Coordinates of C-alpha atoms in Angstrom, one line a residue:
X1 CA -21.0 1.2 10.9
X2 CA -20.7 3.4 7.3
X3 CA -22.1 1.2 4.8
X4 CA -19.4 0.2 1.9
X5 CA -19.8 1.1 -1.4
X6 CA -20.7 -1.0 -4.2
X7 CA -17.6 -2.4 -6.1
X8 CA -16.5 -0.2 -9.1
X9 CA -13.6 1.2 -10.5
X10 CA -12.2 3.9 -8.6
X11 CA -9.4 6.0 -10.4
X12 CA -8.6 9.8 -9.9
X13 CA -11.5 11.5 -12.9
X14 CA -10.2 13.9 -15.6
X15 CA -9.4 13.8 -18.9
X16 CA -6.5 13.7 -21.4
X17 CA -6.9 17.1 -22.4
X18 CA -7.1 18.4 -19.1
X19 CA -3.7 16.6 -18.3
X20 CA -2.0 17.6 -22.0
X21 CA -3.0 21.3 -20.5
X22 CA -1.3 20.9 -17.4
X23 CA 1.7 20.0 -18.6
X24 CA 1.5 22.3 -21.0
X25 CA 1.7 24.8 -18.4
X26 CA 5.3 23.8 -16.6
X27 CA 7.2 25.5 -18.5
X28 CA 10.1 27.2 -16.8
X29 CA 13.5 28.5 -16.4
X30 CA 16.2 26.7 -14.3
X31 CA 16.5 28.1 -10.6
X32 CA 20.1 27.6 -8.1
X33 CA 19.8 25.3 -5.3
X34 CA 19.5 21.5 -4.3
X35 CA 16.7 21.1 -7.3
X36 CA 15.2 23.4 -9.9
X37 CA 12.9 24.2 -12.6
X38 CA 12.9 22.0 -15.9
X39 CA 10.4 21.2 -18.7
X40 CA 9.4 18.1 -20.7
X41 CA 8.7 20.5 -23.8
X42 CA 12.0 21.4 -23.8
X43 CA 10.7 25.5 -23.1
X44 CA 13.2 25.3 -19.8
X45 CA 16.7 24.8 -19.2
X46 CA 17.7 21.4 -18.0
X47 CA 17.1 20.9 -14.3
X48 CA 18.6 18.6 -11.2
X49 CA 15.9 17.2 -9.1
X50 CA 16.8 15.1 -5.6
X51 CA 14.3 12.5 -5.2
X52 CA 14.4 9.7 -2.1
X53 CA 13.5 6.4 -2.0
X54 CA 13.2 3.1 0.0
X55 CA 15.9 0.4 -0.7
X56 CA 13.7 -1.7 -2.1
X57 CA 12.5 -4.9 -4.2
X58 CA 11.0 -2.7 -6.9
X59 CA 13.9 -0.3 -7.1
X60 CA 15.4 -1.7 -10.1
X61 CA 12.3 -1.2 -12.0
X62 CA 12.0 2.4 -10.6
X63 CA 15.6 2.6 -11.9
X64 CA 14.6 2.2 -15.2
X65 CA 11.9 5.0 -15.4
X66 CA 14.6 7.5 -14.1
X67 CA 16.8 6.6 -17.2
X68 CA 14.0 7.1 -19.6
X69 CA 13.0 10.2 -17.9
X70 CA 16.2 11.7 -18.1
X71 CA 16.9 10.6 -21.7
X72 CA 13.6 12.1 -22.6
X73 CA 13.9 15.1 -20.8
X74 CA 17.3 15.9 -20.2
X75 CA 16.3 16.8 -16.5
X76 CA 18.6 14.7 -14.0
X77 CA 17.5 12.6 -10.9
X78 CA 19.5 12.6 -8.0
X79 CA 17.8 9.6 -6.6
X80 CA 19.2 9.0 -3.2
X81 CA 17.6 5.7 -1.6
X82 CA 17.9 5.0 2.3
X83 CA 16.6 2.1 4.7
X84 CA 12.8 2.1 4.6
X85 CA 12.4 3.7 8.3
X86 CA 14.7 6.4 7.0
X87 CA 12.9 8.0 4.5
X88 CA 10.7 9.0 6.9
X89 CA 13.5 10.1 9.0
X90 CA 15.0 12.0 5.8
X91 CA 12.3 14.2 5.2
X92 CA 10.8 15.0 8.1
X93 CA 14.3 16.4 9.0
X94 CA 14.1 18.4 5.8
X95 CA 10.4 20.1 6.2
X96 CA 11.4 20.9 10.0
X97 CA 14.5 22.4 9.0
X98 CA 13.1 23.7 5.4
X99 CA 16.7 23.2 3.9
X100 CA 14.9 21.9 1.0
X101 CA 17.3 19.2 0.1
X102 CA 14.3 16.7 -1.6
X103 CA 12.4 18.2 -4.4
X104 CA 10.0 15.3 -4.4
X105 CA 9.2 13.1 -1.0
X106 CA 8.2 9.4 -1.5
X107 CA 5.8 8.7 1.5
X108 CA 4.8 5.4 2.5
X109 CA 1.0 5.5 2.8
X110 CA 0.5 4.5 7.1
X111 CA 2.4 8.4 7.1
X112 CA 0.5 10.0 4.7
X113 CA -1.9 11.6 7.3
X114 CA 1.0 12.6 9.4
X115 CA 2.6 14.5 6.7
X116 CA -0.6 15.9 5.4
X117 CA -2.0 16.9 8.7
X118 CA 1.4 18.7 9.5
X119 CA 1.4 21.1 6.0
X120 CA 4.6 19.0 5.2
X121 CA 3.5 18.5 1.9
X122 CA 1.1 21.0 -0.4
X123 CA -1.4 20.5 -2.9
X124 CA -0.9 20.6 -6.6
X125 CA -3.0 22.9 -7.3
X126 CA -1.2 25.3 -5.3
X127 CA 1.7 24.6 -7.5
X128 CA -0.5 24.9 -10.7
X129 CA -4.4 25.9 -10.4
X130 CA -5.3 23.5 -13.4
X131 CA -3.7 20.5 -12.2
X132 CA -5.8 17.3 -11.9
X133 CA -4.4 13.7 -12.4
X134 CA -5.7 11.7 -15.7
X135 CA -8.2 8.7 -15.3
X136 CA -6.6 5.7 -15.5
X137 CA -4.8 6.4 -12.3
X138 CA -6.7 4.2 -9.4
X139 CA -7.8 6.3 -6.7
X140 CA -6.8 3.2 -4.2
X141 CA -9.9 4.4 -1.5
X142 CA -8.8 8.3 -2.4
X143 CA -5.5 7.6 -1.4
X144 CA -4.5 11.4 -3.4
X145 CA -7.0 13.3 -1.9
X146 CA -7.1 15.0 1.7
X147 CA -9.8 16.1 3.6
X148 CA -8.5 18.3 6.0
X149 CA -11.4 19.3 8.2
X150 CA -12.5 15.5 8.2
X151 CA -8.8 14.4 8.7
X152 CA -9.4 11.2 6.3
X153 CA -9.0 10.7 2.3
X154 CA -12.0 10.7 0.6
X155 CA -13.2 12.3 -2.9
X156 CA -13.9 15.6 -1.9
X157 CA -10.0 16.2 -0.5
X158 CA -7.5 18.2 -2.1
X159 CA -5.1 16.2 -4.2
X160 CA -1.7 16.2 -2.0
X161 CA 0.1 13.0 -3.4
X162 CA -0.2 10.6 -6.3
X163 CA 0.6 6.7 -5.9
X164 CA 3.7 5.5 -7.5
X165 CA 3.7 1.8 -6.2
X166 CA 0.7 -0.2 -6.5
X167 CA 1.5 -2.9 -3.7
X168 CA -1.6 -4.6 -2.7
X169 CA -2.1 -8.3 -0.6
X170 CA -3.0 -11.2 -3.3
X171 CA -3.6 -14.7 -2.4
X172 CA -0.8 -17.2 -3.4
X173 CA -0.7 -20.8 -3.9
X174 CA 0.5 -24.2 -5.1
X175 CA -1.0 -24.8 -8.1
X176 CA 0.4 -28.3 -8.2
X177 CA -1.0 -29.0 -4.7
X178 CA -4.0 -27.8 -5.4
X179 CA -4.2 -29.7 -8.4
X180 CA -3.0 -32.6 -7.0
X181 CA -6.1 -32.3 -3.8
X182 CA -8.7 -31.1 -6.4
X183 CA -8.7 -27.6 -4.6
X184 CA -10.2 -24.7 -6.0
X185 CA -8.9 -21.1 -5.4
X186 CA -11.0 -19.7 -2.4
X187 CA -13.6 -17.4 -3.1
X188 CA -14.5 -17.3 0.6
X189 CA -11.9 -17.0 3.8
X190 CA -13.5 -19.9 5.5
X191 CA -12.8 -21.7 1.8
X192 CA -8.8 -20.3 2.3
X193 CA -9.1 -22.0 5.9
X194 CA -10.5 -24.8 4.7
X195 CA -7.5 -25.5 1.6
X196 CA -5.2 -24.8 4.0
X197 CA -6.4 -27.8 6.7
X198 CA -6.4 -30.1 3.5
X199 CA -2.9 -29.5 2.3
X200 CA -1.8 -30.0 6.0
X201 CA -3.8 -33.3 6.7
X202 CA -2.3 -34.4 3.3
X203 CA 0.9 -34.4 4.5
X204 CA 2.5 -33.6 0.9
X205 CA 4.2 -30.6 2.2
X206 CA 5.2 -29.3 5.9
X207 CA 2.6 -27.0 6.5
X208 CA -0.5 -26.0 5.0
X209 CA -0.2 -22.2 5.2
X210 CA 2.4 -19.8 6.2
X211 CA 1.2 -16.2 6.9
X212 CA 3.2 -13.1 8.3
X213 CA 1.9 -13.4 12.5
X214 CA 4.9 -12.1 13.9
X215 CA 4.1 -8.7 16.1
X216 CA 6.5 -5.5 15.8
X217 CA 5.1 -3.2 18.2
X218 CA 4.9 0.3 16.0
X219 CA 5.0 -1.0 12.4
X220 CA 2.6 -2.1 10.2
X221 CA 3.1 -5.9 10.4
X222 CA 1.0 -8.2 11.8
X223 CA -2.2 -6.1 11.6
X224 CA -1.2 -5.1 7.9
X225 CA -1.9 -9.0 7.1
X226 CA -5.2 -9.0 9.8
X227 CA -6.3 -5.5 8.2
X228 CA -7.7 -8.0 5.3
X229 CA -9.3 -10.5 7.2
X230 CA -11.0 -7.5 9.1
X231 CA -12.1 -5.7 6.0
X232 CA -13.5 -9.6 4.0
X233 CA -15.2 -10.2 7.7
X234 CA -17.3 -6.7 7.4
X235 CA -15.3 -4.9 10.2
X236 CA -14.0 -2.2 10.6
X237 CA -11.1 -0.8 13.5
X238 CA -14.3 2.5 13.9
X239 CA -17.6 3.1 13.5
X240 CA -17.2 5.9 10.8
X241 CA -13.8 7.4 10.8
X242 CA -14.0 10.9 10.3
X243 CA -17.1 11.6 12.0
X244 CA -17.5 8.8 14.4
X245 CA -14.5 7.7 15.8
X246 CA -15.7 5.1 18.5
X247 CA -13.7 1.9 18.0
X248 CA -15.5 -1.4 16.8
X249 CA -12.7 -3.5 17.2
X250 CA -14.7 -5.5 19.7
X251 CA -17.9 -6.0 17.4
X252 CA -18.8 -9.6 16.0
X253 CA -17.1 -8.9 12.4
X254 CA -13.6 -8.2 14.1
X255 CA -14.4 -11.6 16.7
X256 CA -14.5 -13.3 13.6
X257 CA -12.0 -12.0 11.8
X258 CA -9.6 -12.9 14.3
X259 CA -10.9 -16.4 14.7
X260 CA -9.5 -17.0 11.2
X261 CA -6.8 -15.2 12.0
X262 CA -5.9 -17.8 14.9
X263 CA -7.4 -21.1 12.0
X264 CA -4.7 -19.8 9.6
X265 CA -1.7 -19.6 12.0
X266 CA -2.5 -23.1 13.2
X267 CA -1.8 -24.7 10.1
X268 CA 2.0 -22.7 10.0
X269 CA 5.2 -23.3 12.3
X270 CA 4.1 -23.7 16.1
X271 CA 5.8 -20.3 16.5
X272 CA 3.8 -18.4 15.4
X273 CA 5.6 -15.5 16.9
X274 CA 8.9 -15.9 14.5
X275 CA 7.1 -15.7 11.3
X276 CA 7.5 -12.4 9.7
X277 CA 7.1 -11.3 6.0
X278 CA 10.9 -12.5 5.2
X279 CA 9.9 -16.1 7.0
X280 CA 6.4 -16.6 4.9
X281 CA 7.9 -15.6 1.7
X282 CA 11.0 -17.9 2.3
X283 CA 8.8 -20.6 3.3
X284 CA 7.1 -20.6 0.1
X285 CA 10.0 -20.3 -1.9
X286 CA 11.3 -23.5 -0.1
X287 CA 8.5 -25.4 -1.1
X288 CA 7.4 -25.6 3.1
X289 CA 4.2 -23.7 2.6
X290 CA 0.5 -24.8 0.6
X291 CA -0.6 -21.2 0.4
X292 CA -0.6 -17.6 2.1
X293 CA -1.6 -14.2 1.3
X294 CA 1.1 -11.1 1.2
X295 CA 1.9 -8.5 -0.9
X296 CA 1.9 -8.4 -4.7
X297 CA 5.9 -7.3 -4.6
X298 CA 6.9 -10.5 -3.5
X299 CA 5.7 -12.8 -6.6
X300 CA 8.6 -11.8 -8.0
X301 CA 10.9 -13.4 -5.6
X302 CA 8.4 -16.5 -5.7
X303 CA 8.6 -16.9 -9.6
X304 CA 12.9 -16.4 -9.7
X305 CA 14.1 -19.4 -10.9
X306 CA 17.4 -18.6 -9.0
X307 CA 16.0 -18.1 -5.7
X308 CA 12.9 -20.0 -5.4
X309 CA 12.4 -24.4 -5.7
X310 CA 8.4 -23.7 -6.9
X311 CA 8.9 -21.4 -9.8
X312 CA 6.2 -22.0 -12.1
X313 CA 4.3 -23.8 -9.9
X314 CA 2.9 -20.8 -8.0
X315 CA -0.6 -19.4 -8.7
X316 CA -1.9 -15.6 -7.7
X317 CA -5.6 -14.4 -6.7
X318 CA -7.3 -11.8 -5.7
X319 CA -8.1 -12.2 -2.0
X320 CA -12.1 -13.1 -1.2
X321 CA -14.1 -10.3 -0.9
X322 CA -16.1 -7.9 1.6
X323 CA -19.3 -9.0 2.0
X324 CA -20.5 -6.2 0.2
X325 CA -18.5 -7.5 -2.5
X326 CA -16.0 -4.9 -2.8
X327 CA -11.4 -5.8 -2.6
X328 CA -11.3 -6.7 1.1
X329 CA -6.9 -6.0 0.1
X330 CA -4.9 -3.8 2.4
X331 CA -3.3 -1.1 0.6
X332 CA 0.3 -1.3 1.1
X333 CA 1.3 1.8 -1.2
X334 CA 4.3 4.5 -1.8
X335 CA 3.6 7.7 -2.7
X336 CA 5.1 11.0 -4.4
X337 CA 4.7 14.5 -3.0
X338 CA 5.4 17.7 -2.9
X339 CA 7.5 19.9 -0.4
X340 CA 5.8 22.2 1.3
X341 CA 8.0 25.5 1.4
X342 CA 9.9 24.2 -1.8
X343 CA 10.6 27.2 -4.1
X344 CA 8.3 28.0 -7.2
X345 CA 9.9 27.0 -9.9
X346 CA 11.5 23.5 -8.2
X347 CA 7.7 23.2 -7.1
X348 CA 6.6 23.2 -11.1
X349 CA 9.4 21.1 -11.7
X350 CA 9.1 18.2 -9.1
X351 CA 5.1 18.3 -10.4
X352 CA 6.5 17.7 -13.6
X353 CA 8.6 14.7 -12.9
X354 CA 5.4 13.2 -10.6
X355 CA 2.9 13.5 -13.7
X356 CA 6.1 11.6 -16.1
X357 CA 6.8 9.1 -13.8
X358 CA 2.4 8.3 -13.0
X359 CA 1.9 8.7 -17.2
X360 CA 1.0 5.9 -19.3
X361 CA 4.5 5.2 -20.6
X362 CA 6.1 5.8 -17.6
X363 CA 3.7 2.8 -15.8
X364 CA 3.8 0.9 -18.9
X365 CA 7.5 0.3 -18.4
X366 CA 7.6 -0.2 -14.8
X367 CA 5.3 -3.0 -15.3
X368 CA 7.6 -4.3 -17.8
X369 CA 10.6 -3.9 -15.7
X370 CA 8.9 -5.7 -13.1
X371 CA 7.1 -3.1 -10.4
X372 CA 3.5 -2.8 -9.6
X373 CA 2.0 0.0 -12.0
X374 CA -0.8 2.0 -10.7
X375 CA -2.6 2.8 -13.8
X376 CA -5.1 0.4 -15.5
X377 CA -3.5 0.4 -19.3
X378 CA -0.1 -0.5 -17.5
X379 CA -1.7 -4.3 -16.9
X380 CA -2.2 -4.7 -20.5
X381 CA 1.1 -4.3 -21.5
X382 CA 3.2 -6.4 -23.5
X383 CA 6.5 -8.2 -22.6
X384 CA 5.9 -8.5 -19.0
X385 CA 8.3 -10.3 -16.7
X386 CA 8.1 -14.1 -16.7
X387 CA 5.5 -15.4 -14.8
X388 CA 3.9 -11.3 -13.8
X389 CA 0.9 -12.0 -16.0
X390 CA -1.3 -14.2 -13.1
X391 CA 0.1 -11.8 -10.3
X392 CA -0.4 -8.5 -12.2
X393 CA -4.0 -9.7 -13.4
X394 CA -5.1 -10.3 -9.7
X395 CA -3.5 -6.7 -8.9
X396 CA -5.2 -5.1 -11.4
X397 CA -8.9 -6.8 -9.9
X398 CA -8.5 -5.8 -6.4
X399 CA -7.8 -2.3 -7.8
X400 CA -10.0 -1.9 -9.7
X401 CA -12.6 -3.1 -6.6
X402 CA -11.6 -1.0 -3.8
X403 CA -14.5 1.0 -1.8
X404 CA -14.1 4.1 -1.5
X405 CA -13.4 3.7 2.2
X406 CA -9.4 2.7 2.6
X407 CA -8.7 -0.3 3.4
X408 CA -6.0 0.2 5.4
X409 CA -4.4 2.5 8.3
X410 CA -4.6 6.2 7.5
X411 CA -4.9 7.6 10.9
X412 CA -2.8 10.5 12.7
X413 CA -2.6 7.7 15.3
X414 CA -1.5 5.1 13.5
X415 CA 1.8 4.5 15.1
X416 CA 0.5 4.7 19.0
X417 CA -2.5 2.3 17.4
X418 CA 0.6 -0.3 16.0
X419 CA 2.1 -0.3 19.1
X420 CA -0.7 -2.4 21.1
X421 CA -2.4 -4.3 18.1
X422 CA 1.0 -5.7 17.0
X423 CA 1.9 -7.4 20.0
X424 CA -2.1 -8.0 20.8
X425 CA -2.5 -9.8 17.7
X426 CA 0.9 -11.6 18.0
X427 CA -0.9 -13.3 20.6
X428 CA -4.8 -14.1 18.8
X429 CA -2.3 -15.7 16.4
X430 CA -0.2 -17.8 18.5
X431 CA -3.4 -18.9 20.9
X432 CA -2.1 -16.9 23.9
X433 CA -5.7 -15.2 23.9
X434 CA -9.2 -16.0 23.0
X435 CA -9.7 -14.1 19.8
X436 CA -12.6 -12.3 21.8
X437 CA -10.3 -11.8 24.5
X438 CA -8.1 -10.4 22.4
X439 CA -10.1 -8.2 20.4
X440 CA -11.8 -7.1 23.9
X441 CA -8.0 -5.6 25.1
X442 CA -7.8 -4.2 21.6
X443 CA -11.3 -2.3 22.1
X444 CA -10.5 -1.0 25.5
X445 CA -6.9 0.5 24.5
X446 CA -8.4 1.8 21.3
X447 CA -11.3 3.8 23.2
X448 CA -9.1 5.1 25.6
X449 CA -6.1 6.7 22.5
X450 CA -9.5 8.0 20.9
X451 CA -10.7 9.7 23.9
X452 CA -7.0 10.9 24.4
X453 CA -7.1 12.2 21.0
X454 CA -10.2 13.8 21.4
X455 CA -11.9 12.6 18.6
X456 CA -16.3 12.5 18.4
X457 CA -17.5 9.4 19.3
X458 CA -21.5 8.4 19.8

């Protein structure tokens, strides 16, 4: 297995100058159509651009950078947000039938590969040679850059997308409870397991952990929440993606990670197989639940005082590490792109608008309005939402301490993968199967999509 990197801070390298330069270089004239050229100097005529989006939690927030971006530019959004599988749907429609309707896609990051892998979206620099991103930009394990030859993201890709949601898993618990016991925040998984059996032998609250165990076949669920406990138990779903694909899922790393998998679900509702993401978080907000782990978008829902009975009494954490020391987080991210095909000067334009909405001010208020920034100066801001600070600051560490390996699902086969582990690990969780059982089904159907993909293997 590829050996992970030591922990550092991985953002996208360049400097301010370099960046200044870039934008420099967008200025344009206006062009007909669905979108159009536009300039934040002011050098262009004004410009409509036609942007999608998921209806989501953090839309508010992105609402807010729109208005400021318009205000500041006199450029106009047409943001147009759909269901989240519809995005998808949206804008594959549009490349296929290059009717260019979308000047700028929003891609969740399990599709990236799909999209960049099909030329649906191009690389900056082919919009402007001199592009590169500025450096307080995390790289989230290359997330940005494609290698196409390698099919994965690592350094040496081309730069084909920028994160604009910074959604990461962070560990969350009672801090009363935990006071209360004399717990202290796990720094190890078996430590999490081991909180978790002492909250639920306490009795103080209905169940000691809730976590998201529910399989949908084709999605990134269930395996999205195992994804961590594979990456903090040293395993990996292949030996070294990119040049060796053979599957690992049956190795002594991914045994274990599901054995925790199965101790966690234990101390949750006996059915198991009901608890999605909507079920943990509202099991937490009902006071039900000791601890879990999800993503960083729902603290907000947790800390409402409208909507949740253990506002304030919520604490965030990084989750344990890798045992190379290193975020062991799945990446749960949203990106911006742009359309292949897509006219020059509405090309220029929609880079534009990508570099505003990923700049410094642009993050800075995001965080503020209560999103997930993705740049590291964002974390420090002032006037943060009630309660952010804990959850941001936990954000900003397992950031900042991704390998450069990703963390989570960037495969072409991503979806055929989903559509056996899902209901494979629906039942590790529930007890249906012997983690090793389990894992063992998982290998088998995993070397057999490789070989049908025709991927190398040793």
């Amino acid at each position: 297995m590829k050996a992970a990197h030591a922990p550092r801070r991985t953002v996208l390298r360049a400097t301010a100058a370099s960046l200044a330069a870039s934008v420099a270089l967008l200025g344009f004239t206006a062009c007909t159509g669905g979108g159009g050229g536009g300039s934040l100097s002011g050098k262009g005529d004004a410009v409509t651009l036609t942007v999608p989006t998921s209806q989501a939690p953090w839309n508010p927030a992105y609402d807010k950078l729109i208005q400021e971006y318009q205000k500041e530019t006199g450029n106009r959004i047409n943001l147009r947000p759909f269901p989240n599988p519809d995005v998808k749907t949206q804008e594959v429609n549009d490349v296929q039938s290059q009717s260019h309707t979308f000047d700028v896609y929003q891609i969740n990051e399990q599709d990236l590969v799909q999209f960049n892998e099909n030329g649906w979206i191009q690389p900056f620099t082919d919009v402007d040679p001199s592009y590169k991103p500025d450096d307080s930009i995390y790289s989230y394990s290359n997330v940005g850059r494609w290698n196409a030859d390698k099919k994965i993201f690592d350094s040496s890709g081309e730069l084909t997308n920028l994160p604009i949601l910074g959604n990461v898993d962070i560990f969350v618990y009672r801090t009363d409870v935990y006071k209360k016991l004399g717990l202290e925040v796990p720094t190890t998984w078996d430590q999490m397991i081991a909180n978790g059996k002492k909250i639920q032998e306490s009795g103080d609250l209905k169940y000691g952990g809730v976590y998201r165990t529910q399989g949908v076949p084709g999605t990134y669920s269930t395996t999205f929440e195992f994804q961590s406990l594979l990456n903090g138990a040293g395993g990996a779903w292949f030996k070294d993606p990119g040049t060796d694909w053979t599957p690992t899922a049956d190795s002594s790393e991914a045994v274990l990670a599901a054995t925790r998998f199965r101790e966690l679900a234990k101390q949750g509702p006996a059915a198991t197989t009901t608890i999605g993401q909507a079920q943990a978080i509202a099991a937490m907000q009902a006071g039900d639940a000791g601890q879990t782990y999800m993503v960083a978008a729902a603290a907000a829902q947790l800390e409402s005082e409208s909507d949740s009975s253990v506002a304030g009494k919520v604490g965030f954490a990084p989750l344990p590490p890798t045992p190379a020391g290193t975020s062991s987080s799945a990446t749960g991210l949203w990106s911006l792109a742009i359309p292949s095909g897509l006219p020059k000067a509405r090309a220029k334009a929609a880079l534009e608008f990508i570099t505003w909405i990923t700049s410094a001010k642009a993050q800075t208020l995001f965080a503020q309005a209560g999103g997930i920034p993705v740049r590291e100066e964002a974390y420090s801001a002032s006037d943060l939402p009630k309660g952010s600070e804990q959850a941001l600051a936990a954000v900003k560490e397992t950031a900042a301490g991704l390998p450069d390996d990703p963390t989570s699902l960037r495969f072409s086969f991503s979806t055929q993968m989903l559509n056996f582990t899902e209901p494979d690990l629906q039942q590790i969780a529930a007890g249906k199967v012997s983690p090793e059982e389990g894992m063992k089904k998982i290998q088998q159907q995993l070397e057999a999509l490789i070989q049908k993909e025709g991927l190398p293997t040793s």
